[in-house]
Amino acid sequence: VRINDYSGSNLNANEAANILFVYSGYHAGFIFYPGAISYGLWRSVPNIANPTAFSSVIPAAGQWFYLAATRINTPSGSTLNIYINGVKTGTTSNFMNVNPGTNNQMRWGGIGTAGAFAYNSKSNMALFRMYNRDLSDDEIMQNFNSLRSRYVL
Protein backbone atom coordinates (compact mmCIF):
# COMPACT_ATOMS: atom_id res chain seq x y z
CA VAL A 1 0.00 0.00 0.00
CA ARG A 2 1.10 3.57 -0.57
CA ILE A 3 -0.81 6.48 0.95
CA ASN A 4 0.04 9.57 -1.06
CA ASP A 5 -1.85 12.11 1.05
CA TYR A 6 -3.02 11.72 4.65
CA SER A 7 -4.38 15.25 4.81
CA GLY A 8 -7.93 14.41 3.90
CA SER A 9 -8.07 17.45 1.65
CA ASN A 10 -11.26 16.13 0.06
CA LEU A 11 -12.95 15.46 3.39
CA ASN A 12 -15.91 17.50 4.58
CA ALA A 13 -18.78 16.95 7.01
CA ASN A 14 -20.21 14.21 4.79
CA GLU A 15 -16.96 12.37 4.06
CA ALA A 16 -15.52 11.08 7.32
CA ALA A 17 -12.53 8.99 6.24
CA ASN A 18 -10.21 7.77 3.50
CA ILE A 19 -10.92 4.12 2.77
CA LEU A 20 -8.16 1.76 1.66
CA PHE A 21 -10.44 -1.27 1.64
CA VAL A 22 -13.91 -2.10 2.95
CA TYR A 23 -15.61 -5.50 2.97
CA SER A 24 -19.15 -4.51 3.81
CA GLY A 25 -20.47 -8.04 4.22
CA TYR A 26 -18.24 -8.55 7.25
CA HIS A 27 -18.34 -4.90 8.30
CA ALA A 28 -14.56 -4.54 8.25
CA GLY A 29 -12.08 -2.18 6.67
CA PHE A 30 -8.82 -0.24 6.62
CA ILE A 31 -9.25 3.49 7.12
CA PHE A 32 -6.70 6.32 7.22
CA TYR A 33 -6.90 9.98 8.08
CA PRO A 34 -4.39 12.56 9.33
CA GLY A 35 -2.17 10.86 11.92
CA ALA A 36 -3.82 7.43 11.90
CA ILE A 37 -4.19 4.11 10.11
CA SER A 38 -6.74 1.70 11.52
CA TYR A 39 -8.43 -1.62 10.92
CA GLY A 40 -11.89 -1.75 12.39
CA LEU A 41 -15.30 -3.29 12.49
CA TRP A 42 -18.55 -1.42 12.64
CA ARG A 43 -21.90 -2.42 13.96
CA SER A 44 -25.20 -0.63 13.73
CA VAL A 45 -25.83 -1.00 17.44
CA PRO A 46 -26.62 2.20 19.39
CA ASN A 47 -24.36 3.06 22.35
CA ILE A 48 -21.83 0.31 21.59
CA ALA A 49 -18.40 1.39 20.37
CA ASN A 50 -17.01 -0.04 17.17
CA PRO A 51 -13.82 -2.04 17.87
CA THR A 52 -10.81 -0.59 16.09
CA ALA A 53 -7.10 -1.45 16.12
CA PHE A 54 -4.99 1.66 15.52
CA SER A 55 -1.44 1.29 14.25
CA SER A 56 1.28 2.82 16.42
CA VAL A 57 3.38 3.22 13.24
CA ILE A 58 2.35 5.66 10.51
CA PRO A 59 4.47 5.33 7.33
CA ALA A 60 5.42 8.55 5.56
CA ALA A 61 3.18 9.77 2.75
CA GLY A 62 4.29 8.37 -0.61
CA GLN A 63 6.15 5.42 0.94
CA TRP A 64 5.19 1.85 0.04
CA PHE A 65 4.48 -0.43 3.01
CA TYR A 66 2.99 -3.84 3.70
CA LEU A 67 -0.35 -3.64 5.53
CA ALA A 68 -2.11 -6.66 7.04
CA ALA A 69 -4.76 -7.40 9.63
CA THR A 70 -6.20 -10.40 11.41
CA ARG A 71 -9.51 -10.94 13.14
CA ILE A 72 -9.48 -13.83 15.59
CA ASN A 73 -12.91 -15.01 16.75
CA THR A 74 -13.49 -17.05 19.89
CA PRO A 75 -16.71 -17.96 21.71
CA SER A 76 -16.02 -15.22 24.28
CA GLY A 77 -15.22 -12.45 21.78
CA SER A 78 -12.80 -11.31 19.10
CA THR A 79 -9.36 -9.73 18.67
CA LEU A 80 -8.24 -7.41 15.85
CA ASN A 81 -4.57 -6.99 15.00
CA ILE A 82 -2.97 -4.58 12.51
CA TYR A 83 0.51 -5.06 11.04
CA ILE A 84 2.86 -2.69 9.23
CA ASN A 85 5.75 -4.31 7.32
CA GLY A 86 5.14 -7.66 9.05
CA VAL A 87 5.21 -6.29 12.62
CA LYS A 88 2.11 -6.09 14.81
CA THR A 89 1.59 -2.38 15.49
CA GLY A 90 -1.86 -2.34 17.06
CA THR A 91 -4.49 -4.57 18.65
CA THR A 92 -7.87 -4.44 20.34
CA SER A 93 -9.80 -7.28 21.92
CA ASN A 94 -12.61 -8.45 24.18
CA PHE A 95 -15.56 -7.45 22.04
CA MET A 96 -18.41 -9.58 20.83
CA ASN A 97 -18.27 -11.04 17.34
CA VAL A 98 -19.84 -9.15 14.47
CA ASN A 99 -22.06 -11.33 12.33
CA PRO A 100 -21.63 -11.14 8.57
CA GLY A 101 -24.21 -9.21 6.61
CA THR A 102 -25.85 -10.10 3.35
CA ASN A 103 -24.49 -7.20 1.28
CA ASN A 104 -21.03 -8.65 0.58
CA GLN A 105 -19.37 -5.89 -1.41
CA MET A 106 -15.65 -5.14 -1.57
CA ARG A 107 -14.58 -1.56 -2.22
CA TRP A 108 -11.15 -0.03 -2.65
CA GLY A 109 -9.83 3.49 -2.48
CA GLY A 110 -12.77 5.70 -1.66
CA ILE A 111 -13.48 8.71 0.52
CA GLY A 112 -16.85 8.85 2.20
CA THR A 113 -19.13 7.34 4.79
CA ALA A 114 -21.28 4.21 4.90
CA GLY A 115 -20.20 3.12 1.44
CA ALA A 116 -21.16 6.40 -0.24
CA PHE A 117 -17.77 7.16 -1.75
CA ALA A 118 -17.77 10.59 -3.36
CA TYR A 119 -14.05 10.81 -4.24
CA ASN A 120 -11.09 8.58 -4.96
CA SER A 121 -8.70 7.98 -2.09
CA LYS A 122 -5.17 9.31 -2.57
CA SER A 123 -3.57 5.88 -2.23
CA ASN A 124 -2.29 2.94 -4.26
CA MET A 125 -2.69 -0.77 -3.62
CA ALA A 126 -0.40 -3.17 -5.46
CA LEU A 127 -1.60 -6.50 -4.07
CA PHE A 128 -4.58 -7.76 -2.10
CA ARG A 129 -5.05 -11.13 -0.40
CA MET A 130 -7.92 -12.40 1.72
CA TYR A 131 -7.74 -15.69 3.61
CA ASN A 132 -10.50 -17.91 4.96
CA ARG A 133 -8.59 -18.46 8.23
CA ASP A 134 -6.57 -16.47 10.73
CA LEU A 135 -2.89 -16.07 9.91
CA SER A 136 -0.30 -16.31 12.69
CA ASP A 137 2.21 -13.53 13.39
CA ASP A 138 4.88 -15.74 11.75
CA GLU A 139 2.77 -16.18 8.60
CA ILE A 140 2.21 -12.40 8.35
CA MET A 141 5.99 -11.86 8.61
CA GLN A 142 6.64 -14.62 6.04
CA ASN A 143 4.24 -12.95 3.58
CA PHE A 144 5.93 -9.59 4.14
CA ASN A 145 9.41 -11.03 3.59
CA SER A 146 8.33 -12.80 0.40
CA LEU A 147 7.13 -9.48 -1.13
CA ARG A 148 9.41 -6.82 0.35
CA SER A 149 11.94 -6.78 -2.50
CA ARG A 150 9.22 -5.89 -5.04
CA TYR A 151 8.54 -2.59 -3.28
CA VAL A 152 12.01 -1.82 -1.84
CA LEU A 153 10.78 -2.23 1.75
Tab-separated table of N, CA and C in Angstrom:
chain	number	residue	atom	x	y	z
A	1	VAL	N	0.849	-1.172	0.000
A	1	VAL	CA	0.000	0.000	0.000
A	1	VAL	C	0.892	1.232	0.000
A	2	ARG	N	0.429	2.271	-0.646
A	2	ARG	CA	1.102	3.569	-0.565
A	2	ARG	C	0.018	4.618	-0.380
A	3	ILE	N	0.111	5.373	0.702
A	3	ILE	CA	-0.813	6.475	0.951
A	3	ILE	C	-0.088	7.749	0.518
A	4	ASN	N	-0.621	8.401	-0.487
A	4	ASN	CA	0.037	9.567	-1.055
A	4	ASN	C	-0.307	10.865	-0.335
A	5	ASP	N	-1.431	10.892	0.374
A	5	ASP	CA	-1.852	12.108	1.053
A	5	ASP	C	-2.724	11.734	2.243
A	6	TYR	N	-2.232	11.960	3.439
A	6	TYR	CA	-3.015	11.716	4.653
A	6	TYR	C	-3.927	12.885	5.002
A	7	SER	N	-3.760	14.012	4.343
A	7	SER	CA	-4.379	15.249	4.814
A	7	SER	C	-5.891	15.233	4.803
A	8	GLY	N	-6.465	14.394	3.974
A	8	GLY	CA	-7.925	14.412	3.895
A	8	GLY	C	-8.432	15.679	3.243
A	9	SER	N	-7.701	16.182	2.260
A	9	SER	CA	-8.069	17.453	1.649
A	9	SER	C	-9.436	17.418	0.977
A	10	ASN	N	-9.924	16.231	0.650
A	10	ASN	CA	-11.258	16.128	0.065
A	10	ASN	C	-12.346	15.899	1.104
A	11	LEU	N	-11.965	15.782	2.367
A	11	LEU	CA	-12.950	15.463	3.394
A	11	LEU	C	-13.768	16.686	3.771
A	12	ASN	N	-15.056	16.468	4.022
A	12	ASN	CA	-15.912	17.505	4.583
A	12	ASN	C	-16.863	16.836	5.562
A	13	ALA	N	-17.882	17.493	5.989
A	13	ALA	CA	-18.782	16.946	7.012
A	13	ALA	C	-19.439	15.640	6.573
A	14	ASN	N	-19.557	15.417	5.278
A	14	ASN	CA	-20.213	14.213	4.789
A	14	ASN	C	-19.241	13.098	4.430
A	15	GLU	N	-17.950	13.385	4.378
A	15	GLU	CA	-16.956	12.373	4.059
A	15	GLU	C	-16.015	12.231	5.240
A	16	ALA	N	-16.205	11.182	6.028
A	16	ALA	CA	-15.520	11.076	7.316
A	16	ALA	C	-14.134	10.459	7.244
A	17	ALA	N	-13.808	9.687	6.215
A	17	ALA	CA	-12.529	8.986	6.244
A	17	ALA	C	-12.092	8.587	4.846
A	18	ASN	N	-10.795	8.340	4.711
A	18	ASN	CA	-10.212	7.773	3.498
A	18	ASN	C	-10.233	6.255	3.652
A	19	ILE	N	-10.771	5.560	2.698
A	19	ILE	CA	-10.921	4.122	2.771
A	19	ILE	C	-9.872	3.461	1.884
A	20	LEU	N	-9.047	2.577	2.472
A	20	LEU	CA	-8.157	1.755	1.662
A	20	LEU	C	-8.922	0.562	1.135
A	21	PHE	N	-9.684	-0.078	2.010
A	21	PHE	CA	-10.440	-1.268	1.636
A	21	PHE	C	-11.585	-1.459	2.621
A	22	VAL	N	-12.748	-1.796	2.115
A	22	VAL	CA	-13.906	-2.104	2.948
A	22	VAL	C	-14.557	-3.368	2.414
A	23	TYR	N	-14.832	-4.306	3.303
A	23	TYR	CA	-15.607	-5.496	2.970
A	23	TYR	C	-16.904	-5.379	3.747
A	24	SER	N	-17.925	-4.860	3.095
A	24	SER	CA	-19.150	-4.505	3.812
A	24	SER	C	-19.906	-5.707	4.347
A	25	GLY	N	-19.766	-6.868	3.723
A	25	GLY	CA	-20.474	-8.042	4.224
A	25	GLY	C	-20.034	-8.450	5.614
A	26	TYR	N	-18.750	-8.241	5.913
A	26	TYR	CA	-18.238	-8.554	7.247
A	26	TYR	C	-17.967	-7.301	8.050
A	27	HIS	N	-18.434	-6.160	7.573
A	27	HIS	CA	-18.341	-4.898	8.304
A	27	HIS	C	-16.922	-4.645	8.786
A	28	ALA	N	-15.964	-4.712	7.890
A	28	ALA	CA	-14.561	-4.545	8.251
A	28	ALA	C	-13.863	-3.692	7.209
A	29	GLY	N	-12.821	-2.963	7.644
A	29	GLY	CA	-12.081	-2.180	6.672
A	29	GLY	C	-10.873	-1.473	7.227
A	30	PHE	N	-9.982	-1.064	6.310
A	30	PHE	CA	-8.825	-0.242	6.615
A	30	PHE	C	-9.193	1.203	6.312
A	31	ILE	N	-8.912	2.079	7.254
A	31	ILE	CA	-9.245	3.488	7.116
A	31	ILE	C	-8.011	4.303	7.492
A	32	PHE	N	-7.769	5.415	6.804
A	32	PHE	CA	-6.700	6.322	7.219
A	32	PHE	C	-7.200	7.753	7.184
A	33	TYR	N	-6.622	8.547	8.018
A	33	TYR	CA	-6.895	9.979	8.077
A	33	TYR	C	-5.692	10.626	8.735
A	34	PRO	N	-5.601	11.942	8.815
A	34	PRO	CA	-4.385	12.564	9.333
A	34	PRO	C	-3.953	11.980	10.678
A	35	GLY	N	-2.741	11.392	10.696
A	35	GLY	CA	-2.168	10.863	11.925
A	35	GLY	C	-2.625	9.483	12.335
A	36	ALA	N	-3.346	8.740	11.477
A	36	ALA	CA	-3.820	7.425	11.902
A	36	ALA	C	-4.067	6.493	10.725
A	37	ILE	N	-3.780	5.216	10.963
A	37	ILE	CA	-4.189	4.105	10.107
A	37	ILE	C	-4.875	3.125	11.036
A	38	SER	N	-6.034	2.622	10.638
A	38	SER	CA	-6.739	1.697	11.518
A	38	SER	C	-7.377	0.575	10.727
A	39	TYR	N	-7.641	-0.520	11.439
A	39	TYR	CA	-8.433	-1.624	10.917
A	39	TYR	C	-9.568	-1.789	11.910
A	40	GLY	N	-10.776	-1.704	11.445
A	40	GLY	CA	-11.892	-1.750	12.385
A	40	GLY	C	-13.098	-2.472	11.859
A	41	LEU	N	-14.000	-2.708	12.777
A	41	LEU	CA	-15.304	-3.288	12.492
A	41	LEU	C	-16.350	-2.257	12.868
A	42	TRP	N	-17.476	-2.312	12.224
A	42	TRP	CA	-18.550	-1.421	12.638
A	42	TRP	C	-19.829	-2.203	12.737
A	43	ARG	N	-20.624	-1.782	13.703
A	43	ARG	CA	-21.904	-2.420	13.965
A	43	ARG	C	-22.951	-1.336	14.066
A	44	SER	N	-24.110	-1.606	13.619
A	44	SER	CA	-25.197	-0.632	13.728
A	44	SER	C	-25.954	-0.884	15.024
A	45	VAL	N	-25.234	-0.769	16.124
A	45	VAL	CA	-25.827	-0.997	17.444
A	45	VAL	C	-25.646	0.283	18.249
A	46	PRO	N	-26.739	0.947	18.636
A	46	PRO	CA	-26.617	2.195	19.387
A	46	PRO	C	-25.867	2.006	20.708
A	47	ASN	N	-25.058	2.997	21.062
A	47	ASN	CA	-24.357	3.060	22.345
A	47	ASN	C	-23.322	1.960	22.551
A	48	ILE	N	-22.897	1.305	21.497
A	48	ILE	CA	-21.826	0.306	21.594
A	48	ILE	C	-20.724	0.738	20.638
A	49	ALA	N	-19.527	0.924	21.183
A	49	ALA	CA	-18.403	1.394	20.372
A	49	ALA	C	-18.003	0.364	19.331
A	50	ASN	N	-17.528	0.839	18.210
A	50	ASN	CA	-17.010	-0.041	17.172
A	50	ASN	C	-15.557	-0.377	17.494
A	51	PRO	N	-15.208	-1.665	17.561
A	51	PRO	CA	-13.823	-2.038	17.870
A	51	PRO	C	-12.889	-1.658	16.729
A	52	THR	N	-11.768	-1.052	17.082
A	52	THR	CA	-10.814	-0.590	16.094
A	52	THR	C	-9.406	-0.792	16.618
A	53	ALA	N	-8.528	-1.341	15.791
A	53	ALA	CA	-7.104	-1.454	16.115
A	53	ALA	C	-6.378	-0.343	15.371
A	54	PHE	N	-5.751	0.567	16.106
A	54	PHE	CA	-4.988	1.662	15.523
A	54	PHE	C	-3.520	1.289	15.487
A	55	SER	N	-2.868	1.573	14.372
A	55	SER	CA	-1.440	1.293	14.252
A	55	SER	C	-0.643	2.345	15.011
A	56	SER	N	0.382	1.897	15.736
A	56	SER	CA	1.283	2.825	16.418
A	56	SER	C	2.349	3.356	15.464
A	57	VAL	N	2.419	2.807	14.265
A	57	VAL	CA	3.378	3.220	13.240
A	57	VAL	C	2.595	3.818	12.072
A	58	ILE	N	2.984	5.011	11.651
A	58	ILE	CA	2.347	5.662	10.513
A	58	ILE	C	3.422	5.923	9.464
A	59	PRO	N	3.456	5.122	8.379
A	59	PRO	CA	4.467	5.334	7.335
A	59	PRO	C	4.322	6.719	6.695
A	60	ALA	N	5.420	7.241	6.202
A	60	ALA	CA	5.419	8.552	5.558
A	60	ALA	C	4.566	8.524	4.298
A	61	ALA	N	3.955	9.645	3.980
A	61	ALA	CA	3.177	9.768	2.749
A	61	ALA	C	4.075	9.470	1.555
A	62	GLY	N	3.553	8.725	0.594
A	62	GLY	CA	4.291	8.374	-0.613
A	62	GLY	C	5.199	7.166	-0.484
A	63	GLN	N	5.282	6.581	0.688
A	63	GLN	CA	6.149	5.422	0.944
A	63	GLN	C	5.338	4.133	0.848
A	64	TRP	N	5.837	3.153	0.086
A	64	TRP	CA	5.185	1.847	0.038
A	64	TRP	C	5.378	1.127	1.357
A	65	PHE	N	4.365	0.394	1.812
A	65	PHE	CA	4.482	-0.432	3.013
A	65	PHE	C	3.514	-1.601	2.913
A	66	TYR	N	3.809	-2.634	3.667
A	66	TYR	CA	2.989	-3.840	3.703
A	66	TYR	C	1.993	-3.683	4.851
A	67	LEU	N	0.721	-3.815	4.551
A	67	LEU	CA	-0.347	-3.643	5.530
A	67	LEU	C	-1.137	-4.934	5.614
A	68	ALA	N	-1.334	-5.432	6.839
A	68	ALA	CA	-2.105	-6.665	7.040
A	68	ALA	C	-2.926	-6.531	8.315
A	69	ALA	N	-3.939	-7.363	8.416
A	69	ALA	CA	-4.762	-7.397	9.625
A	69	ALA	C	-5.285	-8.801	9.828
A	70	THR	N	-5.552	-9.135	11.077
A	70	THR	CA	-6.203	-10.400	11.408
A	70	THR	C	-7.366	-10.122	12.337
A	71	ARG	N	-8.349	-10.978	12.243
A	71	ARG	CA	-9.505	-10.943	13.136
A	71	ARG	C	-9.671	-12.349	13.660
A	72	ILE	N	-9.435	-12.520	14.959
A	72	ILE	CA	-9.483	-13.831	15.585
A	72	ILE	C	-10.762	-13.914	16.417
A	73	ASN	N	-11.638	-14.837	16.042
A	73	ASN	CA	-12.908	-15.006	16.745
A	73	ASN	C	-12.844	-16.184	17.705
A	74	THR	N	-13.352	-15.983	18.899
A	74	THR	CA	-13.486	-17.049	19.890
A	74	THR	C	-14.902	-16.984	20.436
A	75	PRO	N	-15.356	-18.006	21.148
A	75	PRO	CA	-16.710	-17.957	21.709
A	75	PRO	C	-16.922	-16.779	22.667
A	76	SER	N	-15.868	-16.308	23.314
A	76	SER	CA	-16.025	-15.221	24.285
A	76	SER	C	-15.816	-13.831	23.678
A	77	GLY	N	-15.425	-13.743	22.406
A	77	GLY	CA	-15.215	-12.446	21.777
A	77	GLY	C	-14.196	-12.523	20.664
A	78	SER	N	-13.713	-11.375	20.242
A	78	SER	CA	-12.801	-11.308	19.103
A	78	SER	C	-11.607	-10.418	19.420
A	79	THR	N	-10.556	-10.568	18.595
A	79	THR	CA	-9.365	-9.731	18.667
A	79	THR	C	-9.029	-9.267	17.261
A	80	LEU	N	-8.722	-7.978	17.113
A	80	LEU	CA	-8.239	-7.413	15.853
A	80	LEU	C	-6.781	-7.051	16.019
A	81	ASN	N	-5.974	-7.364	15.016
A	81	ASN	CA	-4.566	-6.986	14.999
A	81	ASN	C	-4.273	-6.284	13.681
A	82	ILE	N	-3.417	-5.266	13.721
A	82	ILE	CA	-2.973	-4.583	12.514
A	82	ILE	C	-1.453	-4.670	12.462
A	83	TYR	N	-0.920	-4.861	11.255
A	83	TYR	CA	0.510	-5.060	11.041
A	83	TYR	C	1.004	-4.080	9.982
A	84	ILE	N	2.173	-3.505	10.216
A	84	ILE	CA	2.862	-2.687	9.225
A	84	ILE	C	4.214	-3.350	8.971
A	85	ASN	N	4.501	-3.645	7.711
A	85	ASN	CA	5.748	-4.314	7.322
A	85	ASN	C	6.035	-5.561	8.152
A	86	GLY	N	5.002	-6.365	8.382
A	86	GLY	CA	5.137	-7.658	9.048
A	86	GLY	C	5.144	-7.617	10.559
A	87	VAL	N	5.134	-6.426	11.161
A	87	VAL	CA	5.211	-6.288	12.619
A	87	VAL	C	3.861	-5.822	13.159
A	88	LYS	N	3.369	-6.493	14.195
A	88	LYS	CA	2.109	-6.089	14.811
A	88	LYS	C	2.282	-4.713	15.444
A	89	THR	N	1.468	-3.747	15.004
A	89	THR	CA	1.594	-2.376	15.490
A	89	THR	C	0.358	-1.883	16.216
A	90	GLY	N	-0.660	-2.733	16.338
A	90	GLY	CA	-1.863	-2.341	17.056
A	90	GLY	C	-2.774	-3.527	17.274
A	91	THR	N	-3.561	-3.482	18.341
A	91	THR	CA	-4.492	-4.565	18.651
A	91	THR	C	-5.635	-4.036	19.513
A	92	THR	N	-6.748	-4.692	19.439
A	92	THR	CA	-7.869	-4.443	20.340
A	92	THR	C	-8.597	-5.764	20.511
A	93	SER	N	-9.164	-5.984	21.680
A	93	SER	CA	-9.804	-7.281	21.923
A	93	SER	C	-10.954	-7.155	22.900
A	94	ASN	N	-11.522	-8.318	23.214
A	94	ASN	CA	-12.614	-8.452	24.175
A	94	ASN	C	-13.885	-7.734	23.746
A	95	PHE	N	-14.276	-7.956	22.511
A	95	PHE	CA	-15.561	-7.453	22.045
A	95	PHE	C	-16.306	-8.616	21.418
A	96	MET	N	-17.596	-8.498	21.382
A	96	MET	CA	-18.406	-9.583	20.835
A	96	MET	C	-18.253	-9.637	19.317
A	97	ASN	N	-18.404	-10.823	18.777
A	97	ASN	CA	-18.267	-11.039	17.344
A	97	ASN	C	-19.305	-10.231	16.575
A	98	VAL	N	-18.941	-9.844	15.372
A	98	VAL	CA	-19.844	-9.148	14.468
A	98	VAL	C	-20.281	-10.148	13.412
A	99	ASN	N	-21.553	-10.357	13.304
A	99	ASN	CA	-22.058	-11.329	12.329
A	99	ASN	C	-21.982	-10.764	10.919
A	100	PRO	N	-21.688	-11.620	9.945
A	100	PRO	CA	-21.628	-11.144	8.568
A	100	PRO	C	-22.994	-10.687	8.082
A	101	GLY	N	-22.973	-9.696	7.208
A	101	GLY	CA	-24.205	-9.212	6.612
A	101	GLY	C	-24.506	-9.955	5.324
A	102	THR	N	-25.468	-9.465	4.606
A	102	THR	CA	-25.850	-10.101	3.350
A	102	THR	C	-25.409	-9.290	2.145
A	103	ASN	N	-24.922	-8.083	2.360
A	103	ASN	CA	-24.485	-7.203	1.278
A	103	ASN	C	-22.973	-7.294	1.166
A	104	ASN	N	-22.467	-8.369	0.604
A	104	ASN	CA	-21.030	-8.652	0.584
A	104	ASN	C	-20.324	-7.957	-0.569
A	105	GLN	N	-20.056	-6.673	-0.396
A	105	GLN	CA	-19.372	-5.893	-1.411
A	105	GLN	C	-17.967	-5.542	-0.935
A	106	MET	N	-17.014	-5.590	-1.855
A	106	MET	CA	-15.652	-5.141	-1.573
A	106	MET	C	-15.442	-3.834	-2.319
A	107	ARG	N	-14.835	-2.870	-1.611
A	107	ARG	CA	-14.580	-1.564	-2.215
A	107	ARG	C	-13.173	-1.115	-1.868
A	108	TRP	N	-12.517	-0.509	-2.831
A	108	TRP	CA	-11.150	-0.032	-2.648
A	108	TRP	C	-11.082	1.453	-2.934
A	109	GLY	N	-10.249	2.141	-2.162
A	109	GLY	CA	-9.829	3.493	-2.483
A	109	GLY	C	-10.887	4.551	-2.598
A	110	GLY	N	-11.750	4.670	-1.628
A	110	GLY	CA	-12.773	5.701	-1.656
A	110	GLY	C	-12.667	6.655	-0.487
A	111	ILE	N	-13.346	7.772	-0.587
A	111	ILE	CA	-13.477	8.706	0.519
A	111	ILE	C	-14.963	8.902	0.723
A	112	GLY	N	-15.429	8.680	1.946
A	112	GLY	CA	-16.845	8.852	2.200
A	112	GLY	C	-17.277	8.174	3.476
A	113	THR	N	-18.569	7.995	3.620
A	113	THR	CA	-19.132	7.336	4.785
A	113	THR	C	-20.151	6.308	4.335
A	114	ALA	N	-20.260	5.241	5.104
A	114	ALA	CA	-21.278	4.211	4.898
A	114	ALA	C	-21.362	3.740	3.453
A	115	GLY	N	-20.218	3.643	2.798
A	115	GLY	CA	-20.200	3.123	1.440
A	115	GLY	C	-20.535	4.134	0.363
A	116	ALA	N	-20.845	5.370	0.749
A	116	ALA	CA	-21.163	6.401	-0.235
A	116	ALA	C	-19.886	7.157	-0.574
A	117	PHE	N	-19.074	6.591	-1.456
A	117	PHE	CA	-17.771	7.163	-1.754
A	117	PHE	C	-17.898	8.227	-2.835
A	118	ALA	N	-17.613	9.465	-2.459
A	118	ALA	CA	-17.775	10.588	-3.365
A	118	ALA	C	-16.504	10.897	-4.146
A	119	TYR	N	-15.327	10.494	-3.620
A	119	TYR	CA	-14.051	10.814	-4.242
A	119	TYR	C	-13.166	9.581	-4.236
A	120	ASN	N	-12.091	9.633	-5.017
A	120	ASN	CA	-11.086	8.580	-4.962
A	120	ASN	C	-10.098	8.885	-3.851
A	121	SER	N	-9.716	7.860	-3.122
A	121	SER	CA	-8.700	7.980	-2.086
A	121	SER	C	-7.348	8.246	-2.725
A	122	LYS	N	-6.509	9.012	-2.052
A	122	LYS	CA	-5.174	9.311	-2.568
A	122	LYS	C	-4.200	8.238	-2.092
A	123	SER	N	-4.387	7.029	-2.634
A	123	SER	CA	-3.570	5.885	-2.229
A	123	SER	C	-3.446	4.921	-3.401
A	124	ASN	N	-2.488	3.999	-3.275
A	124	ASN	CA	-2.288	2.943	-4.261
A	124	ASN	C	-2.234	1.606	-3.535
A	125	MET	N	-2.759	0.578	-4.169
A	125	MET	CA	-2.694	-0.770	-3.617
A	125	MET	C	-2.159	-1.673	-4.717
A	126	ALA	N	-1.034	-2.341	-4.439
A	126	ALA	CA	-0.395	-3.173	-5.457
A	126	ALA	C	-0.857	-4.621	-5.408
A	127	LEU	N	-1.250	-5.097	-4.244
A	127	LEU	CA	-1.596	-6.500	-4.069
A	127	LEU	C	-2.618	-6.624	-2.951
A	128	PHE	N	-3.577	-7.516	-3.138
A	128	PHE	CA	-4.581	-7.755	-2.101
A	128	PHE	C	-4.770	-9.258	-1.941
A	129	ARG	N	-4.781	-9.724	-0.701
A	129	ARG	CA	-5.054	-11.132	-0.402
A	129	ARG	C	-6.034	-11.208	0.752
A	130	MET	N	-6.968	-12.144	0.638
A	130	MET	CA	-7.922	-12.399	1.717
A	130	MET	C	-7.916	-13.898	1.973
A	131	TYR	N	-7.808	-14.281	3.230
A	131	TYR	CA	-7.742	-15.690	3.606
A	131	TYR	C	-9.022	-16.097	4.326
A	132	ASN	N	-9.317	-17.390	4.277
A	132	ASN	CA	-10.502	-17.911	4.963
A	132	ASN	C	-10.156	-18.470	6.340
A	133	ARG	N	-9.010	-18.061	6.881
A	133	ARG	CA	-8.592	-18.458	8.227
A	133	ARG	C	-7.686	-17.374	8.789
A	134	ASP	N	-7.472	-17.414	10.086
A	134	ASP	CA	-6.573	-16.466	10.733
A	134	ASP	C	-5.131	-16.842	10.432
A	135	LEU	N	-4.318	-15.849	10.094
A	135	LEU	CA	-2.892	-16.074	9.913
A	135	LEU	C	-2.172	-15.789	11.226
A	136	SER	N	-1.111	-16.532	11.485
A	136	SER	CA	-0.305	-16.306	12.689
A	136	SER	C	0.628	-15.116	12.446
A	137	ASP	N	1.222	-14.600	13.518
A	137	ASP	CA	2.208	-13.529	13.387
A	137	ASP	C	3.351	-13.961	12.462
A	138	ASP	N	3.797	-15.223	12.593
A	138	ASP	CA	4.883	-15.735	11.748
A	138	ASP	C	4.478	-15.773	10.278
A	139	GLU	N	3.233	-16.139	9.984
A	139	GLU	CA	2.768	-16.178	8.596
A	139	GLU	C	2.667	-14.769	8.007
A	140	ILE	N	2.256	-13.798	8.810
A	140	ILE	CA	2.214	-12.404	8.354
A	140	ILE	C	3.628	-11.949	7.993
A	141	MET	N	4.597	-12.242	8.864
A	141	MET	CA	5.988	-11.858	8.607
A	141	MET	C	6.535	-12.586	7.380
A	142	GLN	N	6.188	-13.850	7.212
A	142	GLN	CA	6.636	-14.616	6.044
A	142	GLN	C	6.086	-13.985	4.764
A	143	ASN	N	4.822	-13.598	4.754
A	143	ASN	CA	4.239	-12.952	3.577
A	143	ASN	C	4.948	-11.628	3.277
A	144	PHE	N	5.217	-10.844	4.320
A	144	PHE	CA	5.929	-9.586	4.137
A	144	PHE	C	7.301	-9.829	3.524
A	145	ASN	N	8.057	-10.761	4.090
A	145	ASN	CA	9.413	-11.035	3.593
A	145	ASN	C	9.414	-11.535	2.157
A	146	SER	N	8.366	-12.273	1.758
A	146	SER	CA	8.325	-12.799	0.402
A	146	SER	C	8.040	-11.696	-0.630
A	147	LEU	N	7.503	-10.561	-0.205
A	147	LEU	CA	7.129	-9.482	-1.127
A	147	LEU	C	7.973	-8.222	-1.004
A	148	ARG	N	8.750	-8.099	0.044
A	148	ARG	CA	9.410	-6.823	0.347
A	148	ARG	C	10.343	-6.329	-0.751
A	149	SER	N	11.000	-7.234	-1.474
A	149	SER	CA	11.939	-6.776	-2.499
A	149	SER	C	11.229	-6.133	-3.688
A	150	ARG	N	9.967	-6.491	-3.935
A	150	ARG	CA	9.215	-5.891	-5.038
A	150	ARG	C	9.001	-4.391	-4.847
A	151	TYR	N	8.911	-3.967	-3.589
A	151	TYR	CA	8.538	-2.590	-3.281
A	151	TYR	C	9.652	-1.852	-2.538
A	152	VAL	N	10.848	-2.408	-2.498
A	152	VAL	CA	12.009	-1.820	-1.841
A	152	VAL	C	11.646	-1.460	-0.397
A	153	LEU	N	11.166	-2.446	0.344
A	153	LEU	CA	10.783	-2.229	1.747
A	153	LEU	C	11.887	-2.684	2.674
